[in-house]
CSV table of C-alpha atoms and ligand atoms in Angstrom, one decimal:
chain,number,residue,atom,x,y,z
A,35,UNK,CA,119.5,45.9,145.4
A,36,UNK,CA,122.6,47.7,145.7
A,37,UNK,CA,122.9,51.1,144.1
A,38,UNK,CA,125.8,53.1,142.8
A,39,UNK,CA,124.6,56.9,141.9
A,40,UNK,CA,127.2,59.1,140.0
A,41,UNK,CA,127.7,62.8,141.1
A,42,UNK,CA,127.6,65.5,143.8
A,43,UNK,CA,125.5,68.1,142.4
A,44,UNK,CA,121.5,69.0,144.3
A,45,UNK,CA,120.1,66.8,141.6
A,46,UNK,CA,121.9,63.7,142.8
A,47,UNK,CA,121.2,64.6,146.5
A,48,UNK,CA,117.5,64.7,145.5
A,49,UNK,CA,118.0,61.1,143.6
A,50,UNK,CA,119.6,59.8,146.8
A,51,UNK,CA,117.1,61.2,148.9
A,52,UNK,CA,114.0,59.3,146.6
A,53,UNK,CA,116.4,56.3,146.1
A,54,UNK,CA,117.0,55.7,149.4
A,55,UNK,CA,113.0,55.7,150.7
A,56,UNK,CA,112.7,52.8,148.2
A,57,UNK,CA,111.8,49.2,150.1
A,58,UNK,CA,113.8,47.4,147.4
A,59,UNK,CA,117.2,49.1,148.4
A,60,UNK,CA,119.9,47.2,150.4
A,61,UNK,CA,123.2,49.6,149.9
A,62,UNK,CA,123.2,53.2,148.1
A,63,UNK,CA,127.1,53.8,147.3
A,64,UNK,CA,127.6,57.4,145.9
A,65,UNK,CA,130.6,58.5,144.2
A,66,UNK,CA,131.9,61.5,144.9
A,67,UNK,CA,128.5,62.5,146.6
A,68,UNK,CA,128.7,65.3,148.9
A,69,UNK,CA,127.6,66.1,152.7
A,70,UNK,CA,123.5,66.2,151.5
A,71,UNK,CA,124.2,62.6,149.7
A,72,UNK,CA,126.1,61.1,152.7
A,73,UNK,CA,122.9,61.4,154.6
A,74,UNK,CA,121.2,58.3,152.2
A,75,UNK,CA,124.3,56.8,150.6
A,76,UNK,CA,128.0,55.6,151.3
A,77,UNK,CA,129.9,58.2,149.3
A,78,UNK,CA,133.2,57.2,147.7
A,79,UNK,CA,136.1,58.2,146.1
A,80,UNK,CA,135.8,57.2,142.6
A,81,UNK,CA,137.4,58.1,139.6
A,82,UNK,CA,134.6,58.4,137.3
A,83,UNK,CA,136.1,58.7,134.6
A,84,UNK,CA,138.7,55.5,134.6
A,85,UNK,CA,135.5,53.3,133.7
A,86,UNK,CA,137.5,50.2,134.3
A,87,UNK,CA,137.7,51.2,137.9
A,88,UNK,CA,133.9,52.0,138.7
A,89,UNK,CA,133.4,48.4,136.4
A,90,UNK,CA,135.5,46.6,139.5
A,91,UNK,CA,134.0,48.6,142.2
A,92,UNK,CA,130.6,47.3,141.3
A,93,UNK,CA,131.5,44.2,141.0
A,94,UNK,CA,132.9,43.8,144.4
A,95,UNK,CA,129.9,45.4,145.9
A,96,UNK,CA,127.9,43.3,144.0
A,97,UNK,CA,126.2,46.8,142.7
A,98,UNK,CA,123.0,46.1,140.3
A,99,UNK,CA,122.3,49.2,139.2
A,100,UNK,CA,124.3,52.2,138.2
A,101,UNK,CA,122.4,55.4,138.1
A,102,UNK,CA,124.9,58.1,136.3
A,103,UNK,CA,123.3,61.7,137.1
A,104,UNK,CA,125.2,64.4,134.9
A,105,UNK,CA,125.9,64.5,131.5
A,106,UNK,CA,129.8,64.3,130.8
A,107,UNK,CA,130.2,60.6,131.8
A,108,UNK,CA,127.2,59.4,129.3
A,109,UNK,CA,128.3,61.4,126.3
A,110,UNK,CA,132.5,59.4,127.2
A,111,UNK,CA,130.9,56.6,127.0
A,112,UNK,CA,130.6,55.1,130.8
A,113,UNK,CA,127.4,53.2,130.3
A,114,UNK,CA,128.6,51.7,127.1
A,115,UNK,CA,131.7,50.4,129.3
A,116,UNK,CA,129.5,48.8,132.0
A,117,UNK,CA,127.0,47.5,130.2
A,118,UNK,CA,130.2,45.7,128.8
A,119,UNK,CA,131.2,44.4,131.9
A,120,UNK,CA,127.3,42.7,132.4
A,121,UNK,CA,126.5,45.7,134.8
A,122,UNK,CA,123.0,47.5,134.5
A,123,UNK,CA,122.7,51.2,134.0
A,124,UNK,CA,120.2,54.2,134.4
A,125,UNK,CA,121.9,56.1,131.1
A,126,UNK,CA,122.3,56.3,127.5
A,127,UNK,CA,125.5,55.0,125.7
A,128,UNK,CA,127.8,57.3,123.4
A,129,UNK,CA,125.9,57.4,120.6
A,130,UNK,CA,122.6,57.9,122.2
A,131,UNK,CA,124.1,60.5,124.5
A,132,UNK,CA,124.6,62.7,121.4
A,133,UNK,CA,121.3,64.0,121.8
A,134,UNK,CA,122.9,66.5,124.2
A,135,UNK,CA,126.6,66.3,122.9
A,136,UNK,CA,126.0,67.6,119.8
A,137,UNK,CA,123.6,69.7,119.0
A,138,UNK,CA,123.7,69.4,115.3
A,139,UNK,CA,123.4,65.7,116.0
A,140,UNK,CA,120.0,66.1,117.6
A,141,UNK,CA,118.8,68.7,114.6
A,142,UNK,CA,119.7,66.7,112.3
A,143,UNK,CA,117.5,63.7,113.8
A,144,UNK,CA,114.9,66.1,113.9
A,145,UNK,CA,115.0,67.1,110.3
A,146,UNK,CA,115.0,63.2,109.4
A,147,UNK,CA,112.3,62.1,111.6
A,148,UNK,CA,109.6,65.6,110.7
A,149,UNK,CA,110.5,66.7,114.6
A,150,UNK,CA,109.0,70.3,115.1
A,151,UNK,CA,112.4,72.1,115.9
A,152,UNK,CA,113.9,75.6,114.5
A,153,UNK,CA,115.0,76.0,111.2
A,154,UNK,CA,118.1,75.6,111.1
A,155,UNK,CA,122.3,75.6,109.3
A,156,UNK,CA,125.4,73.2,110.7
A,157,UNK,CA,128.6,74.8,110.2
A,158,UNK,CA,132.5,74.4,110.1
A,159,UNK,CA,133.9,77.5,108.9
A,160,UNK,CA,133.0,81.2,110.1
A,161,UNK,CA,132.4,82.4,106.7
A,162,UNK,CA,129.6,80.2,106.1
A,163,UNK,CA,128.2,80.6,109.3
A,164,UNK,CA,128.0,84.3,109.0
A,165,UNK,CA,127.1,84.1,105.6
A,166,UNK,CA,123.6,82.1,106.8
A,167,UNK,CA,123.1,84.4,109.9
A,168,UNK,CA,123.5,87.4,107.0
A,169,UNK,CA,120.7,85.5,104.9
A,170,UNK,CA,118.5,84.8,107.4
A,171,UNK,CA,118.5,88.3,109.5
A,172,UNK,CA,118.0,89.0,113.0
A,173,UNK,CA,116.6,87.7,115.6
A,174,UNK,CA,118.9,84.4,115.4
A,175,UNK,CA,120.2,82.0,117.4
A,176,UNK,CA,124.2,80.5,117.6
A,177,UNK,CA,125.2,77.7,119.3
A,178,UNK,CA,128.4,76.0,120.2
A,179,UNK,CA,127.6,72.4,118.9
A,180,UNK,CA,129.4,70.6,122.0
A,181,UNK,CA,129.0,70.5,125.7
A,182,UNK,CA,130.0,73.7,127.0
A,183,UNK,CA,128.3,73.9,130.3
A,184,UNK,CA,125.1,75.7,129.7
A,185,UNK,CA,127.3,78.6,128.2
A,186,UNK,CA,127.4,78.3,124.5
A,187,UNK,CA,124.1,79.9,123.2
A,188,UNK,CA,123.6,83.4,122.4
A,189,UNK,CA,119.8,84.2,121.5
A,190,UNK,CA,121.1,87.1,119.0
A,191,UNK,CA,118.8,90.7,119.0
A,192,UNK,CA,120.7,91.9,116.0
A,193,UNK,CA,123.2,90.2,113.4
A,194,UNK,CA,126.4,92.2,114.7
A,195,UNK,CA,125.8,89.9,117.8
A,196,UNK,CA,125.7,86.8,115.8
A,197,UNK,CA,128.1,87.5,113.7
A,198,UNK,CA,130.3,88.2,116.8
A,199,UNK,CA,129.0,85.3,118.8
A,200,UNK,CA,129.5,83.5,115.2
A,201,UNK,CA,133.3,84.4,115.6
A,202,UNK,CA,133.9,83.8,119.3
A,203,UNK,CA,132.8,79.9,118.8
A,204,UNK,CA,135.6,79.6,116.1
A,205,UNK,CA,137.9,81.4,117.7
A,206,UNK,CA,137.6,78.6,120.8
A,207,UNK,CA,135.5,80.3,123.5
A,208,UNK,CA,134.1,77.0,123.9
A,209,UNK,CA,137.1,75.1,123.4
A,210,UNK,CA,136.8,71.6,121.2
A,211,UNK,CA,132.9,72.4,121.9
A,212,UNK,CA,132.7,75.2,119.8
A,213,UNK,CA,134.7,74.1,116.4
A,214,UNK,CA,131.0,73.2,114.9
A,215,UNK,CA,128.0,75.7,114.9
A,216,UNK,CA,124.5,75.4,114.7
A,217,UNK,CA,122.6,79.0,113.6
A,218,UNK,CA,119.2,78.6,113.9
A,219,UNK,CA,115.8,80.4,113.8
A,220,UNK,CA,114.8,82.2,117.4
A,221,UNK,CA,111.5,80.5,118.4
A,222,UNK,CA,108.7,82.8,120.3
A,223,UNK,CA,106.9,81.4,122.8
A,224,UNK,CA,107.2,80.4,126.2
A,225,UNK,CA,109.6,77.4,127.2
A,226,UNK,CA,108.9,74.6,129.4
A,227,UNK,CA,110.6,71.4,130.2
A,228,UNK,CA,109.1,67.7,129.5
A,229,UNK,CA,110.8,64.8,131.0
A,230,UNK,CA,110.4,60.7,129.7
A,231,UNK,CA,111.7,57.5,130.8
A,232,UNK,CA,112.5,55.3,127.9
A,233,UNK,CA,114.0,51.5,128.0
A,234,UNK,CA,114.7,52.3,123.4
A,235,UNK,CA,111.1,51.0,123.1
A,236,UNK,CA,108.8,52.0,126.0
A,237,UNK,CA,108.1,55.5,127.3
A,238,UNK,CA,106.9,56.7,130.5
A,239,UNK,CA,105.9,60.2,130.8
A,240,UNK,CA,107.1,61.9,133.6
A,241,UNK,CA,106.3,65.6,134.8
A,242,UNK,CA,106.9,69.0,133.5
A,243,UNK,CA,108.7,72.1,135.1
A,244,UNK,CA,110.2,75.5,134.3
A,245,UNK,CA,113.1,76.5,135.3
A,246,UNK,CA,114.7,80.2,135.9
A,247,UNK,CA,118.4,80.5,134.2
A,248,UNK,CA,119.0,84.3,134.9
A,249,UNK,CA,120.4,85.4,137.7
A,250,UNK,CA,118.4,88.5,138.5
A,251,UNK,CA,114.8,89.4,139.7
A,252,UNK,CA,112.1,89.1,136.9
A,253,UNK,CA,114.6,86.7,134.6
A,254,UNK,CA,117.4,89.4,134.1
A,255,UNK,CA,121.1,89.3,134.2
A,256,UNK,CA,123.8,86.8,132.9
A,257,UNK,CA,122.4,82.9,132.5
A,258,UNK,CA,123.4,80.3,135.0
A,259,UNK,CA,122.7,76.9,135.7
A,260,UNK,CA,119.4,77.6,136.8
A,261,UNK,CA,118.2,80.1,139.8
A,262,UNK,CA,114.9,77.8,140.9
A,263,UNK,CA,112.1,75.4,139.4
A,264,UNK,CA,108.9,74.6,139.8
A,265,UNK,CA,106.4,71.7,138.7
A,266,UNK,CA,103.9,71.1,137.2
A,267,UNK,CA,104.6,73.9,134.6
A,268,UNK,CA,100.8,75.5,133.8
A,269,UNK,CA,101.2,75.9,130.2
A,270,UNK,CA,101.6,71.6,129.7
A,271,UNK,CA,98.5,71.3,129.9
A,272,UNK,CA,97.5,67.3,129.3
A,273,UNK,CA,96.5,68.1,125.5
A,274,UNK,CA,100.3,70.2,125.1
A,275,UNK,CA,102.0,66.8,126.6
A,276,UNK,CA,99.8,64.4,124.3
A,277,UNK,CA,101.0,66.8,121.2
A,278,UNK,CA,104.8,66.1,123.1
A,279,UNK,CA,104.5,62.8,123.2
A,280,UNK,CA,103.4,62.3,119.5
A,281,UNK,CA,105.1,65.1,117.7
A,282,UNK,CA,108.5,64.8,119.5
A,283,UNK,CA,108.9,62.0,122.4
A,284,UNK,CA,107.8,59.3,120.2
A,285,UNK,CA,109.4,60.4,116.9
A,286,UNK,CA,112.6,60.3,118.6
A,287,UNK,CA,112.5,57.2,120.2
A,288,UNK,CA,111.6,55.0,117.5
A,289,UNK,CA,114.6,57.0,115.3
A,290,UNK,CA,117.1,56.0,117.7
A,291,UNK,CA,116.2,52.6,117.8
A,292,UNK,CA,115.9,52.8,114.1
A,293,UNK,CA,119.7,53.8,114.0
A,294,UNK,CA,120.3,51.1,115.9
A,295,UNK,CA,121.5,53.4,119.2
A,296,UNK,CA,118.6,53.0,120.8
A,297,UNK,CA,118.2,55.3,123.7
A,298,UNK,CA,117.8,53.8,127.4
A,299,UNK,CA,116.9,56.7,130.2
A,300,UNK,CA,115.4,60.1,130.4
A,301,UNK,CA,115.0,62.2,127.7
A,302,UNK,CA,114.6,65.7,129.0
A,303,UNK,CA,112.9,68.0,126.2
A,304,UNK,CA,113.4,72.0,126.6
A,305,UNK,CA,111.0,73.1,124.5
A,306,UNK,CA,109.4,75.7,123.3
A,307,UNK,CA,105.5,76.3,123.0
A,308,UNK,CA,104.7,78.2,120.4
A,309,UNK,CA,101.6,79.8,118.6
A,310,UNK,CA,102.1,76.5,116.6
A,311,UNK,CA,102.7,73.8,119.2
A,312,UNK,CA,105.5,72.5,121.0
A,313,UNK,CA,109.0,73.1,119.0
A,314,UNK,CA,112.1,71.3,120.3
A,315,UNK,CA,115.0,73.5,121.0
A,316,UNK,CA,117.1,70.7,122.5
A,317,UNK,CA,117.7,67.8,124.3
A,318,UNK,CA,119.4,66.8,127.6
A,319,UNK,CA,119.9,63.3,128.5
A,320,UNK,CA,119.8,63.2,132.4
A,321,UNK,CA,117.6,64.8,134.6
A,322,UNK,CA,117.7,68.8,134.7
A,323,UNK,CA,119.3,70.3,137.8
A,324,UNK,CA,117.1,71.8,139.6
A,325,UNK,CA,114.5,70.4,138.1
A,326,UNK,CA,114.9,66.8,139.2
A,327,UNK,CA,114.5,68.5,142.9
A,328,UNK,CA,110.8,69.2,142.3
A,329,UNK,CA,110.3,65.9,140.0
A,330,UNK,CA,111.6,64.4,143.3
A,331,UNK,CA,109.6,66.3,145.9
A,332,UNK,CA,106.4,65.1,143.6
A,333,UNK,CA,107.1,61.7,142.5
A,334,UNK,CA,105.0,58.7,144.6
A,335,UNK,CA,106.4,55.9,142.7
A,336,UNK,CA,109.5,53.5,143.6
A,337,UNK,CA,112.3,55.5,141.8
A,338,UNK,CA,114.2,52.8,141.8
A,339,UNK,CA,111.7,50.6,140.2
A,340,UNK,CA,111.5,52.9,137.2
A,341,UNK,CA,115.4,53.3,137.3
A,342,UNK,CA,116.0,49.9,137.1
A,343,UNK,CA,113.3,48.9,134.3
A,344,UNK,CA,114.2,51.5,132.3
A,345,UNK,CA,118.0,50.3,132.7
A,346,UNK,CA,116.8,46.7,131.9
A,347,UNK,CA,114.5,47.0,129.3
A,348,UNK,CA,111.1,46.3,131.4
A,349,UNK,CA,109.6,49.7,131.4
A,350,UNK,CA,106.7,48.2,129.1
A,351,UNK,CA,103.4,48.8,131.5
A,352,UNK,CA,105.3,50.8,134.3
A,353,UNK,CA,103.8,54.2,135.6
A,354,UNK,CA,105.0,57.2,137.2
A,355,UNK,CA,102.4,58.6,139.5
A,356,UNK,CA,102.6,61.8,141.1
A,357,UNK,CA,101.1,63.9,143.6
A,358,UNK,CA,98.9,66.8,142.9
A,359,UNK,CA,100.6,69.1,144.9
A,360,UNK,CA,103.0,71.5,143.1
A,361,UNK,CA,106.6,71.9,144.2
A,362,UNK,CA,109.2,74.4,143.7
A,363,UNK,CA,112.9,75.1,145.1
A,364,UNK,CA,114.6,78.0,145.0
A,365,UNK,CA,118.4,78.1,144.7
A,366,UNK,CA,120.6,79.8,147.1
A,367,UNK,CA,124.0,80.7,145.5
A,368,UNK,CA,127.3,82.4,146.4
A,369,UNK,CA,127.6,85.9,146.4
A,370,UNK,CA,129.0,86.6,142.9
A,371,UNK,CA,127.8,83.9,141.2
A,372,UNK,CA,127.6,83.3,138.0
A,373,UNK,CA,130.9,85.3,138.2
A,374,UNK,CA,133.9,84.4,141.1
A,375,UNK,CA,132.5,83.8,144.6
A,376,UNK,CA,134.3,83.0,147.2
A,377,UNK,CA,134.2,79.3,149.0
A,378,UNK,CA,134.4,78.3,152.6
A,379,UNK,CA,131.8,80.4,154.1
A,380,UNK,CA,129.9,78.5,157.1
A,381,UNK,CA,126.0,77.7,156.7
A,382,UNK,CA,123.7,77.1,159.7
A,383,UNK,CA,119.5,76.5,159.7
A,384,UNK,CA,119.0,73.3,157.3
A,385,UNK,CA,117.1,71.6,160.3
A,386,UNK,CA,115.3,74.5,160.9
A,387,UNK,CA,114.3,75.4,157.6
A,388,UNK,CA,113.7,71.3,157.1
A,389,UNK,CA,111.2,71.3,160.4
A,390,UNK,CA,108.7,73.0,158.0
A,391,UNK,CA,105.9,70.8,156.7
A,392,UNK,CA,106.4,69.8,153.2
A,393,UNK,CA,110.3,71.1,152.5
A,394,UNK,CA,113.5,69.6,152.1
A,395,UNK,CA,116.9,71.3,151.3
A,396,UNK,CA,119.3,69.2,149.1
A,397,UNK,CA,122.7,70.2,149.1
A,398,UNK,CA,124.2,71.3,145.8
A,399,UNK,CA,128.0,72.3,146.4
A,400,UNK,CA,128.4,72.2,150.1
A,401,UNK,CA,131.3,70.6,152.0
A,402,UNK,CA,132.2,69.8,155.7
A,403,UNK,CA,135.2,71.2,157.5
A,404,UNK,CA,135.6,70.2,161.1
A,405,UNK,CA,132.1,69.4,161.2
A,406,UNK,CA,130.8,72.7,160.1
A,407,UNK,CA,128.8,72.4,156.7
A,408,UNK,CA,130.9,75.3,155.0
A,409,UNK,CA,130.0,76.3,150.6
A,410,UNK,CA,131.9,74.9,148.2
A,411,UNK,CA,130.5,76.3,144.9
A,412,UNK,CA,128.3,78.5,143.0
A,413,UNK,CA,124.9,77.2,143.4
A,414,UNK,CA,125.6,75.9,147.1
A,415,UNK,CA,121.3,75.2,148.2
A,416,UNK,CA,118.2,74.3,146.7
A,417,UNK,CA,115.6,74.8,149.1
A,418,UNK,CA,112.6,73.2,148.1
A,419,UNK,CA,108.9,73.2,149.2
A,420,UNK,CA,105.5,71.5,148.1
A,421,UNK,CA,102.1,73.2,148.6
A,422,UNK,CA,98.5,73.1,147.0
A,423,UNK,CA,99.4,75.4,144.8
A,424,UNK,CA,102.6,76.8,142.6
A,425,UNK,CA,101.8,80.4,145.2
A,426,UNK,CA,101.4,77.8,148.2
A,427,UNK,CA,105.2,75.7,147.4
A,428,UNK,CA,106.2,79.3,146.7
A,429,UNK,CA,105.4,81.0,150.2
A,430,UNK,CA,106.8,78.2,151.9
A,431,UNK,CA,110.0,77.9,150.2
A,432,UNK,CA,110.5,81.7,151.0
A,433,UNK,CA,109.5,81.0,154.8
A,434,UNK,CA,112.1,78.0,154.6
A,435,UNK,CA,115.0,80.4,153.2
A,436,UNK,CA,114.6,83.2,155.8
A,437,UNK,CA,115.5,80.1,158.4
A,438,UNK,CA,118.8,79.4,156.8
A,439,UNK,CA,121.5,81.0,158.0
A,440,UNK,CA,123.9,81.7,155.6
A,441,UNK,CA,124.9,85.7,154.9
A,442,UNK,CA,127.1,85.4,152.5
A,443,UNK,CA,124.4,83.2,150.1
A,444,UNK,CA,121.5,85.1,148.0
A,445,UNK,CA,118.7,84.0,145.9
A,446,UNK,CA,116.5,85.3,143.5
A,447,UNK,CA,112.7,86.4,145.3
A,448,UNK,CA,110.7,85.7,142.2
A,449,UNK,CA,110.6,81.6,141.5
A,450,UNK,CA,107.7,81.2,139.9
A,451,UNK,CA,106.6,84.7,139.3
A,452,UNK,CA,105.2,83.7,135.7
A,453,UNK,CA,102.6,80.6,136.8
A,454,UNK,CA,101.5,82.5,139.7
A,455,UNK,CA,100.8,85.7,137.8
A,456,UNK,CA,99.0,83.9,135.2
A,457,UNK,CA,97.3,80.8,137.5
B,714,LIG,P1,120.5,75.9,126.2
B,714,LIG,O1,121.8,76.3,126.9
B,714,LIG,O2,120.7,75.1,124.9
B,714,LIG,O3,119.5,75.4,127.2
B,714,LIG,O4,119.8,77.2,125.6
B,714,LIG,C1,119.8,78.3,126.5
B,714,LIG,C2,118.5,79.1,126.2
B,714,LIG,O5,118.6,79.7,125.0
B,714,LIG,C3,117.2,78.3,126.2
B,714,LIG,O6,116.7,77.9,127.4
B,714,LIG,C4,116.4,79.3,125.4
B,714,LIG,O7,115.9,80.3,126.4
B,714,LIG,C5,117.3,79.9,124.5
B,714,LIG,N1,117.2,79.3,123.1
B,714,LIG,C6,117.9,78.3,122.6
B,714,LIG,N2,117.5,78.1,121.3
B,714,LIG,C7,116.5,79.0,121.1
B,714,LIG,C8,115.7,79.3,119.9
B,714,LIG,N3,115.9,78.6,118.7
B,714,LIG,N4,114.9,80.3,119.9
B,714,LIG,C9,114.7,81.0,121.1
B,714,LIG,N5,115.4,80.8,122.2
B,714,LIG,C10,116.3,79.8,122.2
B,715,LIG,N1,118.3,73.4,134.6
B,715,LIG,C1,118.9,73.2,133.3
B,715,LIG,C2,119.6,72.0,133.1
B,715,LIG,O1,119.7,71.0,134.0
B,715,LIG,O2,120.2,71.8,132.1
């Protein structure tokens, strides 16, 4: 089969990487991919977002499968517009892509369908907005109903913070993303990540992981796109994912396909397990980045296999098997990052740091100049390691990042500080 994978990020090096060990691939085309993807996959200019354009590519390299890694293509609509053209795709359409583009979308499916999520308010005016976040009292949550790149939620201590976070979303913070708001009730519990493969019928469970979004030691600082991974995450334990898959997976699945948008990929679930049980606090609709490096580093099955029966509606009977080792990666950003870095800077040791047993560094924003693999964005590496143990994958992801060379990068020390101190 020949393979087209949207994006450049770590996540899509990691898909590349799995993709390309799979018996059934001829060609892997990747488009823009980076220096980490060029190593599996034929990397092209593309313009992904003139649909029309990646419709003719694959069909003069007779591509059968179009895996499409990020989020911004699926919610404008790219899979609908292939699937048009009689071309296969790993991805929701549009409508099902809602499940991340709007937030009030997915609460709303939740509040149908007797989903376990936060109580919660949808709003198009300020006034209203702060009048809810008024009744309700803090702690409270407000959220920018749109994409907005990981940046539009502020978990609220006290109701001046709302109120002002309330007022930043109308005023356009978030651009288009923010003229709708969702305030909702601030969950307690600890959050974990559950990930599904669904054709709109059938569902494969996948793994779990956690992820670390602050930027600082011991989970402080400013959010980011995520500082490190790790899976299995302890607290899914196999009675936690059984209450998943009933109370939330499932619900959801059949809803969609009740609403005639049935959704076709992987449903990512952030959750949040509480006292209660598992409580939804939203959905993604690709794989998380980094946590599709671990998933990756852990999966035995054909990737492809899945991709492609999930993308045509065979996933009935499939399974995803997965080794009993644990995996984590830590990410090594620019200096400054999640604020201005600076770009260019040369990095040396990926072989070395790749000759240890069991690790693998994808490549999140790197770029070559004159053939020297130089950084080209915040998160630049995701160094990644499997061991026995969470502490095991741990220790040697820290031994594999003191062999990269690369001053002007840091990373946090602690990835996975929370299973390890309680495993
Ligand atoms: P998101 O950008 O939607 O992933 O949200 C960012 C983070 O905000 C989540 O990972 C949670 O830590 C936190 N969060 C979002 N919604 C809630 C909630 N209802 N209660 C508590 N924390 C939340
Ligand atoms: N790691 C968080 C995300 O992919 O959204």
């Amino acid at each position: 089969m020949n393979v087209l994978l949207i994006g450049s990020g770590g996540r899509e090096h990691a898909l590349a990487w799995k993709l390309a060990q799979s018996p059934r691939l001829t060609r892997l085309f990747a488009a823009p991919g980076s220096p980490g993807i060029a190593e599996h996959a034929e990397c092209v200019a593309l313009d992904v977002t003139d649909h029309g354009a990646v419709a003719r590519f694959c069909r003069d390299k007779a591509v059968d499968l179009v895996v499409v890694g990020p989020e911004a293509p699926l919610v404008a609509g790219l899979a609908d517009d292939l699937a048009e053209a009689g071309i296969a795709v790993f991805g929701p359409g549009r409508e099902a892509a809602q499940l991340e583009g709007s937030k009030g979308y997915t609460k709303d499916l939740c509040a149908a369908a007797n989903i376990p999520t936060a109580a919660y308010g949808r709003f198009t005016d300020a006034e209203s907005a702060r009048a809810y976040a008024r009744a309700q009292g803090a702690p409270i949550v407000v959220k920018a109903d749109g994409l907005a790149a990981g940046k539009g939620v502020t978990v609220a201590a006290t109701l001046d913070e709302a109120l002002a976070a309330i007022d930043d979303c109308f005023a356009g913070a978030f651009g288009s993303a923010g003229a709708e708001v969702v305030v909702e009730e601030c969950l307690i519990g600890e959050e974990a990540s559950f990930f599904a493969l669904t054709d709109g019928s059938a569902i494969v469970p996948l793994a779990t992981a956690q992820d670390h979004k602050r930027v600082g030691d011991g989970d402080t600082g400013p959010n980011t796109g995520g500082m490190g991974a790790y899976s299995p995450a302890p607290i899914m334990t196999d009675a936690m994912v059984e209450r998943t898959m009933a109370e939330i997976i499932r619900p959801t699945v059949d809803a969609m396909a009740g609403r005639g948008t049935p959704f076709r990929g992987i449903l990512y679930a952030g959750l949040m397990i509480t006292a209660g049980g598992p409580q939804l606090i939203e959905y993604n609709v690709r794989f998380g980045d980094p946590e599709a490096q671990v998933l990756m580093m852990r999966l035995e099955s054909d990737l492809l296999d899945l991709l492609h029966a999930t993308a045509a509606g065979r996933l009935d009977g499939a399974i995803a098997r997965w080794t009993r080792d644990a995996a984590l990666t830590v990410v090594m950003a620019a200096q400054g990052y999640p604020g201005s870095y600076e770009k260019g800077s040369a990095i040396n040791g990926i072989t070395a740091a790749e000759s240890l047993a069991g690790v693998k560094v994808f490549q999140a924003g790197t770029e070559r100049r004159n053939g020297q693999l130089v950084a080209n964005g915040g998160r630049v590496l995701n160094v990644t390691a499997t061991g026995a143990t969470i502490a095991a994958a741990q220790a040697k992801a820290y031994q594999a990042v003191e062999r990269i060379d690369w001053p002007e990068g840091f990373c946090r020390r602690d990835i996975g500080w929370r299973a390890i101190s309680t495993g």
